[in-house]
mmCIF file with all atom_site columns, C-alpha atoms in Angstrom:
data_model
loop_
_atom_site.group_PDB
_atom_site.id
_atom_site.type_symbol
_atom_site.label_atom_id
_atom_site.label_alt_id
_atom_site.label_comp_id
_atom_site.label_asym_id
_atom_site.label_entity_id
_atom_site.label_seq_id
_atom_site.pdbx_PDB_ins_code
_atom_site.Cartn_x
_atom_site.Cartn_y
_atom_site.Cartn_z
_atom_site.occupancy
_atom_site.B_iso_or_equiv
_atom_site.pdbx_formal_charge
_atom_site.auth_seq_id
_atom_site.auth_comp_id
_atom_site.auth_asym_id
_atom_site.auth_atom_id
_atom_site.pdbx_PDB_model_num
ATOM 1   C CA . MET G 1 1   ? -106.380 124.284 221.534 1.00 0.00 ? 1   MET G CA 1
ATOM 2   C CA . LYS G 1 2   ? -104.355 122.727 218.700 1.00 0.00 ? 2   LYS G CA 1
ATOM 3   C CA . THR G 1 3   ? -107.533 121.786 216.836 1.00 0.00 ? 3   THR G CA 1
ATOM 4   C CA . LYS G 1 4   ? -108.851 125.340 217.103 1.00 0.00 ? 4   LYS G CA 1
ATOM 5   C CA . THR G 1 5   ? -105.536 126.791 215.836 1.00 0.00 ? 5   THR G CA 1
ATOM 6   C CA . VAL G 1 6   ? -105.448 124.381 212.872 1.00 0.00 ? 6   VAL G CA 1
ATOM 7   C CA . ALA G 1 7   ? -109.063 125.226 212.016 1.00 0.00 ? 7   ALA G CA 1
ATOM 8   C CA . ILE G 1 8   ? -108.360 128.975 212.092 1.00 0.00 ? 8   ILE G CA 1
ATOM 9   C CA . LEU G 1 9   ? -105.221 128.619 209.957 1.00 0.00 ? 9   LEU G CA 1
ATOM 10  C CA . SER G 1 10  ? -107.094 126.440 207.464 1.00 0.00 ? 10  SER G CA 1
ATOM 11  C CA . ALA G 1 11  ? -109.911 128.969 207.210 1.00 0.00 ? 11  ALA G CA 1
ATOM 12  C CA . LEU G 1 12  ? -107.433 131.813 206.644 1.00 0.00 ? 12  LEU G CA 1
ATOM 13  C CA . LEU G 1 13  ? -105.666 129.812 203.939 1.00 0.00 ? 13  LEU G CA 1
ATOM 14  C CA . LEU G 1 14  ? -108.937 129.100 202.144 1.00 0.00 ? 14  LEU G CA 1
ATOM 15  C CA . LEU G 1 15  ? -109.881 132.772 202.286 1.00 0.00 ? 15  LEU G CA 1
ATOM 16  C CA . ALA G 1 16  ? -106.477 133.829 200.909 1.00 0.00 ? 16  ALA G CA 1
ATOM 17  C CA . LEU G 1 17  ? -106.512 131.492 197.883 1.00 0.00 ? 17  LEU G CA 1
ATOM 18  C CA . PRO G 1 18  ? -108.922 133.554 195.762 1.00 0.00 ? 18  PRO G CA 1
ATOM 19  C CA . LEU G 1 19  ? -106.859 136.699 196.425 1.00 0.00 ? 19  LEU G CA 1
ATOM 20  C CA . GLY G 1 20  ? -103.685 134.944 195.311 1.00 0.00 ? 20  GLY G CA 1
ATOM 21  C CA . ALA G 1 21  ? -105.352 133.684 192.139 1.00 0.00 ? 21  ALA G CA 1
ATOM 22  C CA . PHE G 1 22  ? -106.666 137.167 191.378 1.00 0.00 ? 22  PHE G CA 1
ATOM 23  C CA . ALA G 1 23  ? -103.215 138.710 191.870 1.00 0.00 ? 23  ALA G CA 1
ATOM 24  C CA . ALA G 1 24  ? -101.568 136.047 189.693 1.00 0.00 ? 24  ALA G CA 1
ATOM 25  C CA . SER G 1 25  ? -104.029 136.681 186.877 1.00 0.00 ? 25  SER G CA 1
ATOM 26  C CA . HIS G 1 26  ? -103.124 140.387 186.929 1.00 0.00 ? 26  HIS G CA 1
ATOM 27  C CA . GLU G 1 27  ? -99.339  140.219 186.747 1.00 0.00 ? 27  GLU G CA 1
ATOM 28  C CA . HIS G 1 28  ? -99.252  143.323 184.593 1.00 0.00 ? 28  HIS G CA 1
ATOM 29  C CA . GLY G 1 29  ? -96.521  145.915 184.687 1.00 0.00 ? 29  GLY G CA 1
ATOM 30  C CA . GLY G 1 30  ? -99.009  148.698 185.375 1.00 0.00 ? 30  GLY G CA 1
ATOM 31  C CA . SER G 1 31  ? -102.115 150.308 184.070 1.00 0.00 ? 31  SER G CA 1
ATOM 32  C CA . ALA G 1 32  ? -102.513 153.792 182.712 1.00 0.00 ? 32  ALA G CA 1
ATOM 33  C CA . THR G 1 33  ? -103.569 155.907 179.777 1.00 0.00 ? 33  THR G CA 1
ATOM 34  C CA . MET G 1 34  ? -101.295 156.915 176.917 1.00 0.00 ? 34  MET G CA 1
ATOM 35  C CA . GLN G 1 35  ? -101.056 160.424 178.389 1.00 0.00 ? 35  GLN G CA 1
ATOM 36  C CA . GLU G 1 36  ? -99.335  158.933 181.415 1.00 0.00 ? 36  GLU G CA 1
ATOM 37  C CA . GLY G 1 37  ? -96.939  157.075 179.119 1.00 0.00 ? 37  GLY G CA 1
ATOM 38  C CA . GLN G 1 38  ? -97.578  153.522 180.252 1.00 0.00 ? 38  GLN G CA 1
ATOM 39  C CA . ALA G 1 39  ? -98.992  150.340 178.857 1.00 0.00 ? 39  ALA G CA 1
ATOM 40  C CA . THR G 1 40  ? -99.614  146.869 180.209 1.00 0.00 ? 40  THR G CA 1
ATOM 41  C CA . PRO G 1 41  ? -97.691  143.846 178.931 1.00 0.00 ? 41  PRO G CA 1
ATOM 42  C CA . HIS G 1 42  ? -99.585  140.593 179.219 1.00 0.00 ? 42  HIS G CA 1
ATOM 43  C CA . GLY G 1 43  ? -96.881  138.146 180.273 1.00 0.00 ? 43  GLY G CA 1
ATOM 44  C CA . ASP G 1 44  ? -97.897  134.691 179.102 1.00 0.00 ? 44  ASP G CA 1
ATOM 45  C CA . MET G 1 45  ? -101.659 134.966 179.620 1.00 0.00 ? 45  MET G CA 1
ATOM 46  C CA . LYS G 1 46  ? -103.886 132.770 177.493 1.00 0.00 ? 46  LYS G CA 1
ATOM 47  C CA . MET G 1 47  ? -106.947 134.449 176.050 1.00 0.00 ? 47  MET G CA 1
ATOM 48  C CA . ASP G 1 48  ? -108.657 132.110 173.559 1.00 0.00 ? 48  ASP G CA 1
ATOM 49  C CA . GLY G 1 49  ? -106.576 133.086 170.552 1.00 0.00 ? 49  GLY G CA 1
ATOM 50  C CA . MET G 1 50  ? -106.218 136.636 171.912 1.00 0.00 ? 50  MET G CA 1
ATOM 51  C CA . ASN G 1 51  ? -109.931 137.290 171.474 1.00 0.00 ? 51  ASN G CA 1
ATOM 52  C CA . MET G 1 52  ? -111.384 139.035 174.490 1.00 0.00 ? 52  MET G CA 1
ATOM 53  C CA . GLY G 1 53  ? -114.661 139.736 172.736 1.00 0.00 ? 53  GLY G CA 1
ATOM 54  C CA . GLY G 1 54  ? -113.752 142.877 170.820 1.00 0.00 ? 54  GLY G CA 1
ATOM 55  C CA . ASP G 1 55  ? -113.287 143.809 167.191 1.00 0.00 ? 55  ASP G CA 1
ATOM 56  C CA . MET G 1 56  ? -109.940 142.945 165.611 1.00 0.00 ? 56  MET G CA 1
ATOM 57  C CA . VAL G 1 57  ? -108.340 145.224 163.026 1.00 0.00 ? 57  VAL G CA 1
ATOM 58  C CA . MET G 1 58  ? -105.388 144.225 160.865 1.00 0.00 ? 58  MET G CA 1
ATOM 59  C CA . LEU G 1 59  ? -102.797 147.003 160.771 1.00 0.00 ? 59  LEU G CA 1
ATOM 60  C CA . GLY G 1 60  ? -100.961 145.404 157.870 1.00 0.00 ? 60  GLY G CA 1
ATOM 61  C CA . GLU G 1 61  ? -97.741  143.620 157.226 1.00 0.00 ? 61  GLU G CA 1
ATOM 62  C CA . THR G 1 62  ? -94.288  144.805 156.303 1.00 0.00 ? 62  THR G CA 1
ATOM 63  C CA . THR G 1 63  ? -90.957  143.100 155.636 1.00 0.00 ? 63  THR G CA 1
ATOM 64  C CA . GLU G 1 64  ? -87.648  144.353 157.031 1.00 0.00 ? 64  GLU G CA 1
ATOM 65  C CA . ASP G 1 65  ? -84.335  142.625 156.306 1.00 0.00 ? 65  ASP G CA 1
ATOM 66  C CA . GLY G 1 66  ? -85.950  139.247 155.546 1.00 0.00 ? 66  GLY G CA 1
ATOM 67  C CA . VAL G 1 67  ? -88.435  139.256 158.438 1.00 0.00 ? 67  VAL G CA 1
ATOM 68  C CA . LYS G 1 68  ? -92.165  139.830 157.914 1.00 0.00 ? 68  LYS G CA 1
ATOM 69  C CA . GLY G 1 69  ? -94.100  141.573 160.680 1.00 0.00 ? 69  GLY G CA 1
ATOM 70  C CA . MET G 1 70  ? -97.902  141.412 160.734 1.00 0.00 ? 70  MET G CA 1
ATOM 71  C CA . ALA G 1 71  ? -99.761  143.546 163.288 1.00 0.00 ? 71  ALA G CA 1
ATOM 72  C CA . HIS G 1 72  ? -103.307 143.544 164.663 1.00 0.00 ? 72  HIS G CA 1
ATOM 73  C CA . LEU G 1 73  ? -105.231 145.658 167.166 1.00 0.00 ? 73  LEU G CA 1
ATOM 74  C CA . ASN G 1 74  ? -108.018 144.066 169.155 1.00 0.00 ? 74  ASN G CA 1
ATOM 75  C CA . ASP G 1 75  ? -110.598 146.280 170.882 1.00 0.00 ? 75  ASP G CA 1
ATOM 76  C CA . VAL G 1 76  ? -110.670 144.854 174.406 1.00 0.00 ? 76  VAL G CA 1
ATOM 77  C CA . GLY G 1 77  ? -112.121 147.922 176.121 1.00 0.00 ? 77  GLY G CA 1
ATOM 78  C CA . ALA G 1 78  ? -115.256 146.256 177.490 1.00 0.00 ? 78  ALA G CA 1
ATOM 79  C CA . ALA G 1 79  ? -113.380 143.264 178.933 1.00 0.00 ? 79  ALA G CA 1
ATOM 80  C CA . MET G 1 80  ? -110.651 145.435 180.446 1.00 0.00 ? 80  MET G CA 1
ATOM 81  C CA . ALA G 1 81  ? -113.172 147.881 181.944 1.00 0.00 ? 81  ALA G CA 1
ATOM 82  C CA . LYS G 1 82  ? -114.825 144.963 183.770 1.00 0.00 ? 82  LYS G CA 1
ATOM 83  C CA . MET G 1 83  ? -111.437 144.328 185.399 1.00 0.00 ? 83  MET G CA 1
ATOM 84  C CA . GLY G 1 84  ? -111.063 148.014 186.310 1.00 0.00 ? 84  GLY G CA 1
ATOM 85  C CA . MET G 1 85  ? -108.336 148.650 183.743 1.00 0.00 ? 85  MET G CA 1
ATOM 86  C CA . LYS G 1 86  ? -107.977 151.667 181.438 1.00 0.00 ? 86  LYS G CA 1
ATOM 87  C CA . GLU G 1 87  ? -106.333 149.879 178.500 1.00 0.00 ? 87  GLU G CA 1
ATOM 88  C CA . ASN G 1 88  ? -108.773 149.465 175.629 1.00 0.00 ? 88  ASN G CA 1
ATOM 89  C CA . TYR G 1 89  ? -106.697 147.868 172.841 1.00 0.00 ? 89  TYR G CA 1
ATOM 90  C CA . HIS G 1 90  ? -104.448 144.831 172.656 1.00 0.00 ? 90  HIS G CA 1
ATOM 91  C CA . MET G 1 91  ? -101.735 145.156 170.026 1.00 0.00 ? 91  MET G CA 1
ATOM 92  C CA . MET G 1 92  ? -100.120 141.997 168.754 1.00 0.00 ? 92  MET G CA 1
ATOM 93  C CA . VAL G 1 93  ? -97.386  141.461 166.190 1.00 0.00 ? 93  VAL G CA 1
ATOM 94  C CA . MET G 1 94  ? -96.391  138.160 164.614 1.00 0.00 ? 94  MET G CA 1
ATOM 95  C CA . PHE G 1 95  ? -93.019  137.715 162.917 1.00 0.00 ? 95  PHE G CA 1
ATOM 96  C CA . SER G 1 96  ? -91.922  135.135 160.333 1.00 0.00 ? 96  SER G CA 1
ATOM 97  C CA . ASP G 1 97  ? -88.727  134.472 158.427 1.00 0.00 ? 97  ASP G CA 1
ATOM 98  C CA . SER G 1 98  ? -88.319  134.253 154.645 1.00 0.00 ? 98  SER G CA 1
ATOM 99  C CA . THR G 1 99  ? -89.556  130.634 154.673 1.00 0.00 ? 99  THR G CA 1
ATOM 100 C CA . GLY G 1 100 ? -92.726  131.608 156.543 1.00 0.00 ? 100 GLY G CA 1
ATOM 101 C CA . ALA G 1 101 ? -91.597  129.961 159.798 1.00 0.00 ? 101 ALA G CA 1
ATOM 102 C CA . PRO G 1 102 ? -92.708  131.912 162.880 1.00 0.00 ? 102 PRO G CA 1
ATOM 103 C CA . ILE G 1 103 ? -90.109  133.774 164.932 1.00 0.00 ? 103 ILE G CA 1
ATOM 104 C CA . MET G 1 104 ? -91.046  133.526 168.589 1.00 0.00 ? 104 MET G CA 1
ATOM 105 C CA . GLU G 1 105 ? -87.896  134.596 170.418 1.00 0.00 ? 105 GLU G CA 1
ATOM 106 C CA . GLY G 1 106 ? -86.371  138.005 170.925 1.00 0.00 ? 106 GLY G CA 1
ATOM 107 C CA . LYS G 1 107 ? -87.087  141.413 172.379 1.00 0.00 ? 107 LYS G CA 1
ATOM 108 C CA . VAL G 1 108 ? -89.843  143.609 170.983 1.00 0.00 ? 108 VAL G CA 1
ATOM 109 C CA . ALA G 1 109 ? -91.092  147.054 172.022 1.00 0.00 ? 109 ALA G CA 1
ATOM 110 C CA . VAL G 1 110 ? -93.400  149.649 170.509 1.00 0.00 ? 110 VAL G CA 1
ATOM 111 C CA . LYS G 1 111 ? -93.270  153.450 170.477 1.00 0.00 ? 111 LYS G CA 1
ATOM 112 C CA . ILE G 1 112 ? -96.536  155.225 169.750 1.00 0.00 ? 112 ILE G CA 1
ATOM 113 C CA . THR G 1 113 ? -97.211  158.659 168.322 1.00 0.00 ? 113 THR G CA 1
ATOM 114 C CA . ASP G 1 114 ? -100.723 159.813 169.225 1.00 0.00 ? 114 ASP G CA 1
ATOM 115 C CA . PRO G 1 115 ? -102.984 162.068 167.095 1.00 0.00 ? 115 PRO G CA 1
ATOM 116 C CA . ALA G 1 116 ? -101.536 165.188 168.782 1.00 0.00 ? 116 ALA G CA 1
ATOM 117 C CA . GLY G 1 117 ? -98.008  164.146 167.718 1.00 0.00 ? 117 GLY G CA 1
ATOM 118 C CA . LYS G 1 118 ? -96.852  163.138 171.202 1.00 0.00 ? 118 LYS G CA 1
ATOM 119 C CA . GLU G 1 119 ? -94.571  160.089 171.271 1.00 0.00 ? 119 GLU G CA 1
ATOM 120 C CA . SER G 1 120 ? -94.756  157.651 174.161 1.00 0.00 ? 120 SER G CA 1
ATOM 121 C CA . GLY G 1 121 ? -93.018  154.432 175.008 1.00 0.00 ? 121 GLY G CA 1
ATOM 122 C CA . PRO G 1 122 ? -91.194  152.282 174.389 1.00 0.00 ? 122 PRO G CA 1
ATOM 123 C CA . PHE G 1 123 ? -93.598  149.693 175.745 1.00 0.00 ? 123 PHE G CA 1
ATOM 124 C CA . GLU G 1 124 ? -92.275  146.157 176.027 1.00 0.00 ? 124 GLU G CA 1
ATOM 125 C CA . MET G 1 125 ? -94.251  143.605 174.047 1.00 0.00 ? 125 MET G CA 1
ATOM 126 C CA . MET G 1 126 ? -94.350  140.208 175.744 1.00 0.00 ? 126 MET G CA 1
ATOM 127 C CA . ALA G 1 127 ? -93.967  136.932 173.859 1.00 0.00 ? 127 ALA G CA 1
ATOM 128 C CA . MET G 1 128 ? -97.133  134.843 174.003 1.00 0.00 ? 128 MET G CA 1
ATOM 129 C CA . GLU G 1 129 ? -98.442  132.009 171.865 1.00 0.00 ? 129 GLU G CA 1
ATOM 130 C CA . GLY G 1 130 ? -96.336  132.754 168.773 1.00 0.00 ? 130 GLY G CA 1
ATOM 131 C CA . GLN G 1 131 ? -96.706  136.518 168.854 1.00 0.00 ? 131 GLN G CA 1
ATOM 132 C CA . PHE G 1 132 ? -95.717  139.566 170.864 1.00 0.00 ? 132 PHE G CA 1
ATOM 133 C CA . GLY G 1 133 ? -98.371  141.682 172.555 1.00 0.00 ? 133 GLY G CA 1
ATOM 134 C CA . VAL G 1 134 ? -99.134  144.606 174.825 1.00 0.00 ? 134 VAL G CA 1
ATOM 135 C CA . ASP G 1 135 ? -102.286 146.309 176.122 1.00 0.00 ? 135 ASP G CA 1
ATOM 136 C CA . LEU G 1 136 ? -102.595 150.004 175.312 1.00 0.00 ? 136 LEU G CA 1
ATOM 137 C CA . ALA G 1 137 ? -104.926 152.860 176.170 1.00 0.00 ? 137 ALA G CA 1
ATOM 138 C CA . LEU G 1 138 ? -105.713 154.655 172.912 1.00 0.00 ? 138 LEU G CA 1
ATOM 139 C CA . VAL G 1 139 ? -108.083 157.386 174.054 1.00 0.00 ? 139 VAL G CA 1
ATOM 140 C CA . GLU G 1 140 ? -107.916 160.213 171.519 1.00 0.00 ? 140 GLU G CA 1
ATOM 141 C CA . LYS G 1 141 ? -109.639 159.985 168.160 1.00 0.00 ? 141 LYS G CA 1
ATOM 142 C CA . GLY G 1 142 ? -107.328 160.342 165.158 1.00 0.00 ? 142 GLY G CA 1
ATOM 143 C CA . GLN G 1 143 ? -104.283 158.701 163.627 1.00 0.00 ? 143 GLN G CA 1
ATOM 144 C CA . TYR G 1 144 ? -101.812 156.672 165.691 1.00 0.00 ? 144 TYR G CA 1
ATOM 145 C CA . ARG G 1 145 ? -98.386  155.663 164.429 1.00 0.00 ? 145 ARG G CA 1
ATOM 146 C CA . PHE G 1 146 ? -96.676  152.569 165.836 1.00 0.00 ? 146 PHE G CA 1
ATOM 147 C CA . VAL G 1 147 ? -92.945  151.906 165.476 1.00 0.00 ? 147 VAL G CA 1
ATOM 148 C CA . VAL G 1 148 ? -92.190  148.354 166.558 1.00 0.00 ? 148 VAL G CA 1
ATOM 149 C CA . GLY G 1 149 ? -88.511  147.868 167.340 1.00 0.00 ? 149 GLY G CA 1
ATOM 150 C CA . THR G 1 150 ? -87.130  144.349 167.466 1.00 0.00 ? 150 THR G CA 1
ATOM 151 C CA . LYS G 1 151 ? -84.027  142.398 168.269 1.00 0.00 ? 151 LYS G CA 1
ATOM 152 C CA . LEU G 1 152 ? -85.139  138.898 167.355 1.00 0.00 ? 152 LEU G CA 1
ATOM 153 C CA . ALA G 1 153 ? -83.296  135.585 167.651 1.00 0.00 ? 153 ALA G CA 1
ATOM 154 C CA . ASP G 1 154 ? -80.787  136.498 164.881 1.00 0.00 ? 154 ASP G CA 1
ATOM 155 C CA . GLY G 1 155 ? -79.625  139.526 166.916 1.00 0.00 ? 155 GLY G CA 1
ATOM 156 C CA . LYS G 1 156 ? -80.369  142.113 164.195 1.00 0.00 ? 156 LYS G CA 1
ATOM 157 C CA . ALA G 1 157 ? -82.224  145.304 165.073 1.00 0.00 ? 157 ALA G CA 1
ATOM 158 C CA . ARG G 1 158 ? -85.269  146.062 162.892 1.00 0.00 ? 158 ARG G CA 1
ATOM 159 C CA . GLN G 1 159 ? -88.124  148.552 162.900 1.00 0.00 ? 159 GLN G CA 1
ATOM 160 C CA . PHE G 1 160 ? -91.635  147.885 161.596 1.00 0.00 ? 160 PHE G CA 1
ATOM 161 C CA . ARG G 1 161 ? -94.082  150.759 161.089 1.00 0.00 ? 161 ARG G CA 1
ATOM 162 C CA . PHE G 1 162 ? -97.867  150.579 161.309 1.00 0.00 ? 162 PHE G CA 1
ATOM 163 C CA . GLU G 1 163 ? -100.703 153.116 161.450 1.00 0.00 ? 163 GLU G CA 1
ATOM 164 C CA . TYR G 1 164 ? -104.267 153.129 162.739 1.00 0.00 ? 164 TYR G CA 1
ATOM 165 C CA . THR G 1 165 ? -106.965 155.794 162.696 1.00 0.00 ? 165 THR G CA 1
ATOM 166 C CA . LEU G 1 166 ? -109.275 155.665 165.698 1.00 0.00 ? 166 LEU G CA 1
ATOM 167 C CA . GLN G 1 167 ? -112.755 156.816 164.663 1.00 0.00 ? 167 GLN G CA 1
#
């Protein structure tokens, strides 16, 4: 009887492992479109230099109070759709001080104004591999405005502004 019980428990454990791994790889805060006002932070996921197979667009760089912010959008729609997720862009922002040294600690969030003028957010951007990132669902064609608010390691509040036109 003991052998049968141990065998059944072992089989159940082996069947549960893939489910646990799948859940751990999807530790997102949620998944929705911009109309629903949500985005998905990535935690500390590693994604081969943040390239999930899409096209990357540089949004530009701007300096505020001695800190340079450089932002990119990566089209990850195909990869996210395979996972059943609605988010189609990964936004990442890298910060550096006046010496060029990366700033990797602090709190960062983004507010987005869509082409219709509706503001959503703030969406928390998670620190990962020297940058801060979040997955977004940008579904309407037109111009998006991003206001990235920060409170980095020096404790000062800053705002960085970027724009992108979705064709």
